Coordinates of C-alpha atoms (C1' of nucleotides) in Angstrom, one line a residue:
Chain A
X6 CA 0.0 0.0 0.0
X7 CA 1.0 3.4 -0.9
X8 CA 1.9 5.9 2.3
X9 CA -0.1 8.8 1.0
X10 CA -2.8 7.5 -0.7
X11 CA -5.1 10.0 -2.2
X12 CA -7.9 10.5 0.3
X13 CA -12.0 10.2 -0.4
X14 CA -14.1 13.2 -1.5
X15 CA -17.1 14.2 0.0
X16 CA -19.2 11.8 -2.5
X17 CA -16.9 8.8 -2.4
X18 CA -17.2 8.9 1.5
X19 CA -20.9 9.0 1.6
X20 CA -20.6 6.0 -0.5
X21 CA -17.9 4.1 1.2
X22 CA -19.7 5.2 4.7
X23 CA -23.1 3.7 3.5
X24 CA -21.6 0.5 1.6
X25 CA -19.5 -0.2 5.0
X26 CA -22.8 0.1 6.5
X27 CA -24.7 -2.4 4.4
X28 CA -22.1 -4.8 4.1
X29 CA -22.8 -4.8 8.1
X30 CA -26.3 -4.7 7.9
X31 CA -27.3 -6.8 5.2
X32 CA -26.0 -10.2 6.6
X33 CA -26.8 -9.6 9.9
X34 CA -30.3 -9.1 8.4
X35 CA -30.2 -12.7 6.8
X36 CA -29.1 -14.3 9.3
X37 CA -31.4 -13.2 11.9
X38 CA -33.8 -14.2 10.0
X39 CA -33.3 -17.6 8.8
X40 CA -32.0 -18.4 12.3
X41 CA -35.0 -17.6 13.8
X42 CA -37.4 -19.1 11.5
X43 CA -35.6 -22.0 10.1
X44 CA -32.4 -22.4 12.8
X45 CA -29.6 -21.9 9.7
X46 CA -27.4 -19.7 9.4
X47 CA -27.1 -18.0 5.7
X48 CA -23.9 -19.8 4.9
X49 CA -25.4 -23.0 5.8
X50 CA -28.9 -22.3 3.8
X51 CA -26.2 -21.4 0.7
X52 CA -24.5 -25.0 1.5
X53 CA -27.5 -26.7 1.1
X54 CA -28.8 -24.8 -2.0
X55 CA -25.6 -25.2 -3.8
X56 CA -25.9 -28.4 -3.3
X57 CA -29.9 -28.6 -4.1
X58 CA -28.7 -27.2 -7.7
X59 CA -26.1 -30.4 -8.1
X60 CA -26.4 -33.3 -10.4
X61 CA -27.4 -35.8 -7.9
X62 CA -28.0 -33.3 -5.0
X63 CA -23.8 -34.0 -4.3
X64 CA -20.5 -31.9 -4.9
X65 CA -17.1 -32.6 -3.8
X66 CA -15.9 -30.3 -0.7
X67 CA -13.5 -28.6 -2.8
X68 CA -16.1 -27.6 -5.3
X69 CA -18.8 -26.8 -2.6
X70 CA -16.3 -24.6 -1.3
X71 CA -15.9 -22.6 -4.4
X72 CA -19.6 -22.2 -4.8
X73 CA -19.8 -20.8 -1.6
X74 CA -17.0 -18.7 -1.1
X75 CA -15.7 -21.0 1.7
X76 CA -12.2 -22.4 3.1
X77 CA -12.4 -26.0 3.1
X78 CA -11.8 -25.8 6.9
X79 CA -14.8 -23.6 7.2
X80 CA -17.0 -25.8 5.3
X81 CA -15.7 -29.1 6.5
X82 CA -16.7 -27.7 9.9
X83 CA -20.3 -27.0 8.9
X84 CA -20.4 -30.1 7.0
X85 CA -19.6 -32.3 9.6
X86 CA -22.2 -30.5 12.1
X87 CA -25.0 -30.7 9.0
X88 CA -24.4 -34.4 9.1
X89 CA -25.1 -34.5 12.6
X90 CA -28.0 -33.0 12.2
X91 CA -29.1 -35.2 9.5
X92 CA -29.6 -32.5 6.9
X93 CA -26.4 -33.9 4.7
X94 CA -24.1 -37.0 4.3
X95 CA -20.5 -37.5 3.6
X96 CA -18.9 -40.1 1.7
X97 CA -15.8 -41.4 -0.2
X98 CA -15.6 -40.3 -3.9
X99 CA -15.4 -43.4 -5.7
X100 CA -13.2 -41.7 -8.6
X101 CA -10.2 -39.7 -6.5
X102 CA -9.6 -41.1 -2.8
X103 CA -8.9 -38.0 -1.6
X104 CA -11.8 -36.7 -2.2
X105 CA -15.2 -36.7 0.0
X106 CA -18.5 -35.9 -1.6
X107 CA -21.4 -34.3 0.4
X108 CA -24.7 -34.9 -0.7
X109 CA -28.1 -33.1 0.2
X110 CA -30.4 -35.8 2.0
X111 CA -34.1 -35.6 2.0
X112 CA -34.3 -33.9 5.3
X113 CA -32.0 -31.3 4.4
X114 CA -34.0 -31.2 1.1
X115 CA -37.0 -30.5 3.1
X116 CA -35.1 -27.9 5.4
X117 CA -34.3 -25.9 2.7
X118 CA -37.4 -26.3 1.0
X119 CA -38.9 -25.1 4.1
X120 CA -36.6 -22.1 4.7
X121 CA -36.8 -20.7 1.4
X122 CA -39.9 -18.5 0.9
X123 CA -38.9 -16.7 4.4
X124 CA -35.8 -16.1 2.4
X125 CA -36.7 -14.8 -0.7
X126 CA -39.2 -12.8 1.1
X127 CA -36.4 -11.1 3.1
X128 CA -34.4 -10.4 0.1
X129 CA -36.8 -8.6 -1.3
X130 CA -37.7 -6.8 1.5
X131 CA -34.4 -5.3 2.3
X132 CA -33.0 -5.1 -1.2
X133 CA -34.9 -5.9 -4.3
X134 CA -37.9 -3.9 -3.7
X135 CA -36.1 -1.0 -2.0
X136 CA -34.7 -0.3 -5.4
X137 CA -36.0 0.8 -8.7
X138 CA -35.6 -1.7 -12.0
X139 CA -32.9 0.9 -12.6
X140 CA -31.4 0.8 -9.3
X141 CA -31.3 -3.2 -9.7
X142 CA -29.0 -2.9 -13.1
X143 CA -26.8 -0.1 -11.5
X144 CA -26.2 -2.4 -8.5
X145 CA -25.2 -5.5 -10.7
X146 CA -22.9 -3.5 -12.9
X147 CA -21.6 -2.4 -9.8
X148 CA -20.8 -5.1 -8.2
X149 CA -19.4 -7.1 -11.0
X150 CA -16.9 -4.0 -11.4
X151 CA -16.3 -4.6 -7.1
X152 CA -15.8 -8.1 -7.8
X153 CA -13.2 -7.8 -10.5
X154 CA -11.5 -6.5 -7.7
X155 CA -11.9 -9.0 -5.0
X156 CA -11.3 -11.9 -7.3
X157 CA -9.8 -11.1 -11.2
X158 CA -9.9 -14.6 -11.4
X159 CA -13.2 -15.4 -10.7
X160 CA -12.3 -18.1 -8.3
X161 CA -15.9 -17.8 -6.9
X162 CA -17.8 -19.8 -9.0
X163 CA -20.5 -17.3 -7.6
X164 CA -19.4 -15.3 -10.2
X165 CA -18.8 -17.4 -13.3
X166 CA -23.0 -18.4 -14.1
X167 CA -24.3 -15.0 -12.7
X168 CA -24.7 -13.1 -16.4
X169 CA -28.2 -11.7 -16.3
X170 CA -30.4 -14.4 -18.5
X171 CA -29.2 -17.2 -16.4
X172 CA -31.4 -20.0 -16.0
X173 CA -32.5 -21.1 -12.7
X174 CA -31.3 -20.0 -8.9
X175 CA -28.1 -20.4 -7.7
X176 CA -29.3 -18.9 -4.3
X177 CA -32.1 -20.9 -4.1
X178 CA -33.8 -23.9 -5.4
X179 CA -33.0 -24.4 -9.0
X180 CA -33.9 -26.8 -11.4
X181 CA -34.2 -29.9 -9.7
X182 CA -35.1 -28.5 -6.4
X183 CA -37.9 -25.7 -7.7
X184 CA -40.2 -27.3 -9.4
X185 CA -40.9 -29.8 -6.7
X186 CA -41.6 -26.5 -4.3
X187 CA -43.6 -24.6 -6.8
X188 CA -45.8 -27.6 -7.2
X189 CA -45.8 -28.2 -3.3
X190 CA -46.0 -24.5 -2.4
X191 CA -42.8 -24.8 -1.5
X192 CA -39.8 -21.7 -2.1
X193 CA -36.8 -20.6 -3.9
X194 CA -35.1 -17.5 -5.0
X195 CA -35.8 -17.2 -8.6
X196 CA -37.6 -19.3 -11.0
Chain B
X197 CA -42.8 -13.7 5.9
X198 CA -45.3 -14.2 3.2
X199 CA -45.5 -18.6 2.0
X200 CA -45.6 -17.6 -1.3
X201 CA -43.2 -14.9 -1.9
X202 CA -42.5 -13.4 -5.2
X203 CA -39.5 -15.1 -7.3
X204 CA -37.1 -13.0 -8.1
X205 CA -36.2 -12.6 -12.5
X206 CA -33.4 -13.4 -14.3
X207 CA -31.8 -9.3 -13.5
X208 CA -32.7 -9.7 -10.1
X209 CA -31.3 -12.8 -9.4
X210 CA -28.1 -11.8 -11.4
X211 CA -27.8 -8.9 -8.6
X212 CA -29.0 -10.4 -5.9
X213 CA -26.1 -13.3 -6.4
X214 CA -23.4 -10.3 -6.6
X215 CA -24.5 -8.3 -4.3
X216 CA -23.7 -11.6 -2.0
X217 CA -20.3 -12.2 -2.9
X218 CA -19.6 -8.4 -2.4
X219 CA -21.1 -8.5 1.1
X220 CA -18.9 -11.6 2.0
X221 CA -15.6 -10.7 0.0
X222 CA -15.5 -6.7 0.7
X223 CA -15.1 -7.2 4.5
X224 CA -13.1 -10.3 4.3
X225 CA -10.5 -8.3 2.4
X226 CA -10.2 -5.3 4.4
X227 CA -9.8 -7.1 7.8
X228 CA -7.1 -8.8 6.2
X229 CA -5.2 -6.1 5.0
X230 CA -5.8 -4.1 8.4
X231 CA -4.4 -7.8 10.4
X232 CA -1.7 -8.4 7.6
X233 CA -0.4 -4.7 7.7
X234 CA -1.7 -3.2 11.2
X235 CA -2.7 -6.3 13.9
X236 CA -6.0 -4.6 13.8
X237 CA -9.5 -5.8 12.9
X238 CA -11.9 -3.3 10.7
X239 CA -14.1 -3.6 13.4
X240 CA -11.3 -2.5 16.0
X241 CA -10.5 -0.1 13.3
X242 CA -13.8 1.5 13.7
X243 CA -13.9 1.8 17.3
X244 CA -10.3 3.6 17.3
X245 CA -11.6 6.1 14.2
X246 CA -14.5 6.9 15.9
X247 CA -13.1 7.8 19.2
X248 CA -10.3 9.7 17.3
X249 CA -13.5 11.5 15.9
X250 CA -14.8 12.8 19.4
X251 CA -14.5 15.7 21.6
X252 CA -11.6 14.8 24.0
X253 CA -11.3 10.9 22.0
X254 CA -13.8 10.2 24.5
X255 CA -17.2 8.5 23.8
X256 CA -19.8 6.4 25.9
X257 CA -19.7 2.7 25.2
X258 CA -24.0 3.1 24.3
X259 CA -22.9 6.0 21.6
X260 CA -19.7 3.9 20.5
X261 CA -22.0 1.3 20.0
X262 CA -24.2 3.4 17.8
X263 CA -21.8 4.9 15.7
X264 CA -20.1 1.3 15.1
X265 CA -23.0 -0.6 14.5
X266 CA -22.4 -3.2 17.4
X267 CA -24.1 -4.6 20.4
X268 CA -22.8 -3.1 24.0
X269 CA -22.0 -6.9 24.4
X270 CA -19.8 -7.3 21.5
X271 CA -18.7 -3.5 22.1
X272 CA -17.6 -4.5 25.6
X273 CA -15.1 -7.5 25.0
X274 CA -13.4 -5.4 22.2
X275 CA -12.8 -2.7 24.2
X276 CA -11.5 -4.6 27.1
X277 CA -8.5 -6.6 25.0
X278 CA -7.9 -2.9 23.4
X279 CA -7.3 -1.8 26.7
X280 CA -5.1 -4.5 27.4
X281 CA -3.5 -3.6 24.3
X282 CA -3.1 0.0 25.7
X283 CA -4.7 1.3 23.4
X284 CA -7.9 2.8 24.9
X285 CA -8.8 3.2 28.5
X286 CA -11.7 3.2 30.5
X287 CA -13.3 5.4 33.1
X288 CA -16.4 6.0 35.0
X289 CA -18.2 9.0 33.8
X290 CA -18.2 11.7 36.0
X291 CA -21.9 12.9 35.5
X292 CA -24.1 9.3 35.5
X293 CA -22.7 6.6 37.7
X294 CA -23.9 4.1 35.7
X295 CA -21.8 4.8 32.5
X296 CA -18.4 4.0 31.4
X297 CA -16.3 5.9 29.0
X298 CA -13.8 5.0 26.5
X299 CA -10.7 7.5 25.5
X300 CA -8.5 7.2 22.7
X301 CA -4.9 7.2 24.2
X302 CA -1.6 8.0 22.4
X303 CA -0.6 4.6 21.6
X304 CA -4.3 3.8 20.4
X305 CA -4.1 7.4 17.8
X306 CA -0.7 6.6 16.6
X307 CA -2.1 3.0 15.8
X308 CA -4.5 4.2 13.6
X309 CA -2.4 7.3 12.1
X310 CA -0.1 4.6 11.5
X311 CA -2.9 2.0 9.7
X312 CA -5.0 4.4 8.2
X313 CA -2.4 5.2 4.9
X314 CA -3.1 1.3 3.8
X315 CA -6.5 1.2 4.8
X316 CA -7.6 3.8 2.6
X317 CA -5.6 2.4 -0.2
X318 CA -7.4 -0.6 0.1
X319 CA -11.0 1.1 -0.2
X320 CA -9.3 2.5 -3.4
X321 CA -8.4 -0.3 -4.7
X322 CA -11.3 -2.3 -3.9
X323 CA -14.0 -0.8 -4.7
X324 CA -13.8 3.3 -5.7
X325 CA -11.5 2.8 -7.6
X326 CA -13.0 0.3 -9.4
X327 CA -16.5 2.2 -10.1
X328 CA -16.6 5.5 -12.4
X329 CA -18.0 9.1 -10.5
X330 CA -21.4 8.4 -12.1
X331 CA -21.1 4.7 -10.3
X332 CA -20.3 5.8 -7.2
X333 CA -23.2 8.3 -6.9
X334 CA -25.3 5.6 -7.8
X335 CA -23.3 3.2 -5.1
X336 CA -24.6 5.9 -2.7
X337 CA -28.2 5.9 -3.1
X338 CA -28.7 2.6 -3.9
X339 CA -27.0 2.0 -0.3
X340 CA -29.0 4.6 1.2
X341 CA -32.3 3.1 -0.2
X342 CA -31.1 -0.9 1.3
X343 CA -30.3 1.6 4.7
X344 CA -33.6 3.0 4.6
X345 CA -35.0 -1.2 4.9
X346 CA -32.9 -2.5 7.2
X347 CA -32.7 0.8 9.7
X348 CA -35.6 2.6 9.5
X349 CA -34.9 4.8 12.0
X350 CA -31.3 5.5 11.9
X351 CA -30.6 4.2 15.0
X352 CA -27.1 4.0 13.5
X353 CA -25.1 7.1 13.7
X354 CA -23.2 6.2 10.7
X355 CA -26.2 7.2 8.6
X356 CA -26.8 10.5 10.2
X357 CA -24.1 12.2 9.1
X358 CA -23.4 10.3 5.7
X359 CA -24.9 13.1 3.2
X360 CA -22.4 14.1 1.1
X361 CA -20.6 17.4 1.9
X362 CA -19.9 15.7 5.0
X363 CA -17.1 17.6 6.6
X364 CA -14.3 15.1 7.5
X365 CA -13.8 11.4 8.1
X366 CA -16.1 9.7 10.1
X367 CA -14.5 6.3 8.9
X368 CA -10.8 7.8 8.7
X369 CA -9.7 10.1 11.1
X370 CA -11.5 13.4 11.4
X371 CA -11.1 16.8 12.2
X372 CA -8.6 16.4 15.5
X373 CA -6.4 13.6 13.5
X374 CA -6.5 14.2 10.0
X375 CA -4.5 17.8 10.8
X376 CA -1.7 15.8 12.6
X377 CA -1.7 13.3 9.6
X378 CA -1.2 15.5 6.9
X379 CA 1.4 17.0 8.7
X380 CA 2.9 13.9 9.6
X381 CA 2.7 12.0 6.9
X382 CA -0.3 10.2 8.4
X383 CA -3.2 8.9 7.2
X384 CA -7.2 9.0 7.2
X385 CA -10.0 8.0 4.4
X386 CA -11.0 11.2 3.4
X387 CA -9.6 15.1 4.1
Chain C
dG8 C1' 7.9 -49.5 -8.0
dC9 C1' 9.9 -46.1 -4.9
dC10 C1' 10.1 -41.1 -3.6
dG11 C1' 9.2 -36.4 -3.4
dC12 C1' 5.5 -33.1 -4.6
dT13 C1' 0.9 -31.8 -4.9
dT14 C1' -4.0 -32.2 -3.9
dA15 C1' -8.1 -33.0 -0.7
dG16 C1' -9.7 -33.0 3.5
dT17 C1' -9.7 -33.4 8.6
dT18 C1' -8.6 -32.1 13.2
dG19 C1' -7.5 -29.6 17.5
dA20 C1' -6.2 -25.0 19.4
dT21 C1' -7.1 -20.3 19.6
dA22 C1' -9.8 -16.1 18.6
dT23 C1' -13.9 -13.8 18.0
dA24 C1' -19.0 -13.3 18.2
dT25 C1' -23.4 -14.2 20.3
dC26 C1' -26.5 -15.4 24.1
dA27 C1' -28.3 -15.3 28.8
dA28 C1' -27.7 -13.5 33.2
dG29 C1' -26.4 -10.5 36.3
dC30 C1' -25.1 -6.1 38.8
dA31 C1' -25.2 -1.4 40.0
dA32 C1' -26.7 3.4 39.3
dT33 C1' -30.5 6.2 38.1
dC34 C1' -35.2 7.5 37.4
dG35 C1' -40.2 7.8 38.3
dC36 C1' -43.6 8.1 41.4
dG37 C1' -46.5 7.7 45.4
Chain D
dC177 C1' -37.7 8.8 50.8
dG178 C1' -38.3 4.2 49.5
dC179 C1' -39.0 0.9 46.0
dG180 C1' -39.9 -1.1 41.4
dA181 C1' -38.6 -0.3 36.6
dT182 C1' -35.3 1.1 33.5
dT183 C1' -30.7 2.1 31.8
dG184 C1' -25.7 1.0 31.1
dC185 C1' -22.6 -2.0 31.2
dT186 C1' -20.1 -6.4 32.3
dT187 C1' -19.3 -11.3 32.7
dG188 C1' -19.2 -16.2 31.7
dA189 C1' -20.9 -20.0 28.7
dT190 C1' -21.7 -21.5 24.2
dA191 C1' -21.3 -21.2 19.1
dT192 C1' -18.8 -20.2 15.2
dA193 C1' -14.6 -18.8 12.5
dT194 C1' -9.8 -18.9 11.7
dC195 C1' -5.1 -20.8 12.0
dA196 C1' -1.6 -24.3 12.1
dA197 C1' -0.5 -28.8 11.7
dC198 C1' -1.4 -33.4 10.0
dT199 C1' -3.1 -37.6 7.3
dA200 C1' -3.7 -39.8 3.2
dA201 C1' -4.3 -40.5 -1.6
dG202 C1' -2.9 -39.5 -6.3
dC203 C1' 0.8 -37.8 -9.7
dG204 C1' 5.5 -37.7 -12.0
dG205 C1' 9.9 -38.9 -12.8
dC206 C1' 13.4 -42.0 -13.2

DNA sequence: GCCGCTTAGTTGATATATCAAGCAATCGCG
DNA sequence: CGCGATTGCTTGATATATCAACTAAGCGGC
């Protein structure tokens, strides 16, 4: 880092002041809530809906990790407890024996299933809907030009599928998971 | 929370997903450039901006709290290893028994003179930086709209002051520092 | 087919955050 | 002025995240 960097005008702190503030804000706000209504936590409702969207309802750790922007200590951590809890179960990849695959059981099908409408309804509660169409496209571009940034090599597979016309959710149920819940009133993010 | 929310389209969901990695990544990598380069968290580098900010570096732990976003709890155990540190102290306030108050010391304002120089390269380089003028105006309300959701009432005292033409800091060091850092080669977000 | 290097994941120790009580000073009010 | 309610803060227990090894399987070269 530079010793005298150039400082922040009076626009670009009001903007770094607010973003701080909602970078604070905004997880805290998921969390609380799917704590309280479904007892995850939002890194454990991405776990299982990364995992909802998988051929199979299984991923290898590593590639789990990636999806969710975690360390493989992190998620092995909140893997292991998930199993405890019956929501998810480990196993030996047949193909590489280093390798352990997690796989989405029908309880933690269920959980997320369950925990998703809450979800979606918070998202647009605090974000979507606070913001015009406009607003929605200024805040994408934005944050694609932030996470250029963060990650120019877009190890976050977050990142890779999240072009605007995608297909399915990503962050919630997709594909395999959200037609089951539309049909049984069920929730995801998009669809 | 409504069973059947709304889904959110293809443009939402696109933002939605980014907006997610930026709220995960952006304060992942400035409490490890502020550890790496300082010993300090951002949330310890808060604390010690905000006190540099105040009449006499003194604040209340309730108004600390405010202005940092954080529960007395979580306010409390920080303060107490910084003081362990040496780098703020703690008194009883003089006009209501019941209070405590934390001061800025010498040790805790050259600390964050001393971070702030790499600290406000990082926002650079991060994320204003990384967004044109018109981008970071839009940055600004699109943050303030989210605010408006998730704090209503501006309980935080970040928001209160955050309209641009804002006189100094506020996340940096303000008024009583920023002088002393010029001079000194110092540092602070904005000035 | 051994040996060093890399990859994949786990584990245990430490740090930090959150939760549930608790304590003490002040306020409100009869 | 006395006593319950509130405010301001702290403390200890539990949960979660981060760090530093460590194990074990594959990979490459000779």
């Amino acid at each position: 880092m530079d010793t005298t960097p150039r400082w922040l005008d009076a626009d670009e702190l009001a903007a770094w002041k607010r973003l701080v503030a909602v970078v604070e804000l905004v997880p805290a706000a998921l969390d609380a809530q799917l704590r309280r209504d479904s007892g995850l936590t939002h890194f454990e409702y991405l776990v299982l809906a990364m995992l909802s969207e998988a051929p199979d309802r299984t991923l290898r750790m590593t590639s789990l990790g990636q999806r969710t922007n975690a360390t493989l200590t992190r998620l092995s951590h909140v893997v292991r407890r998930l199993e405890e809890r019956g929501l998810v179960e480990r196993f030996a990849c047949p193909e590489d024996g280093r390798a352990t695959n997690a796989r989405l059981g029908d309880a933690g099908h269920a959980a997320l299933v369950a925990a998703a409408p809450g979800h979606v309804s918070t998202v647009r509660a605090t974000v979507i809907d606070a913001l015009t169409h406009e607003q929605v496209e200024q805040l994408s571009a934005i944050s694609a030009a932030i996470l250029q940034r963060l990650d120019p090599h877009h190890r976050l597979q977050v990142l890779a599928d999240t072009e605007p016309g995608t297909p399915a959710a990503a962050v919630g149920l997709p594909e395999t998971a959200a037609p089951a819940v539309r049909a049984g009133g069920g929730a995801a993010l998009a669809g």
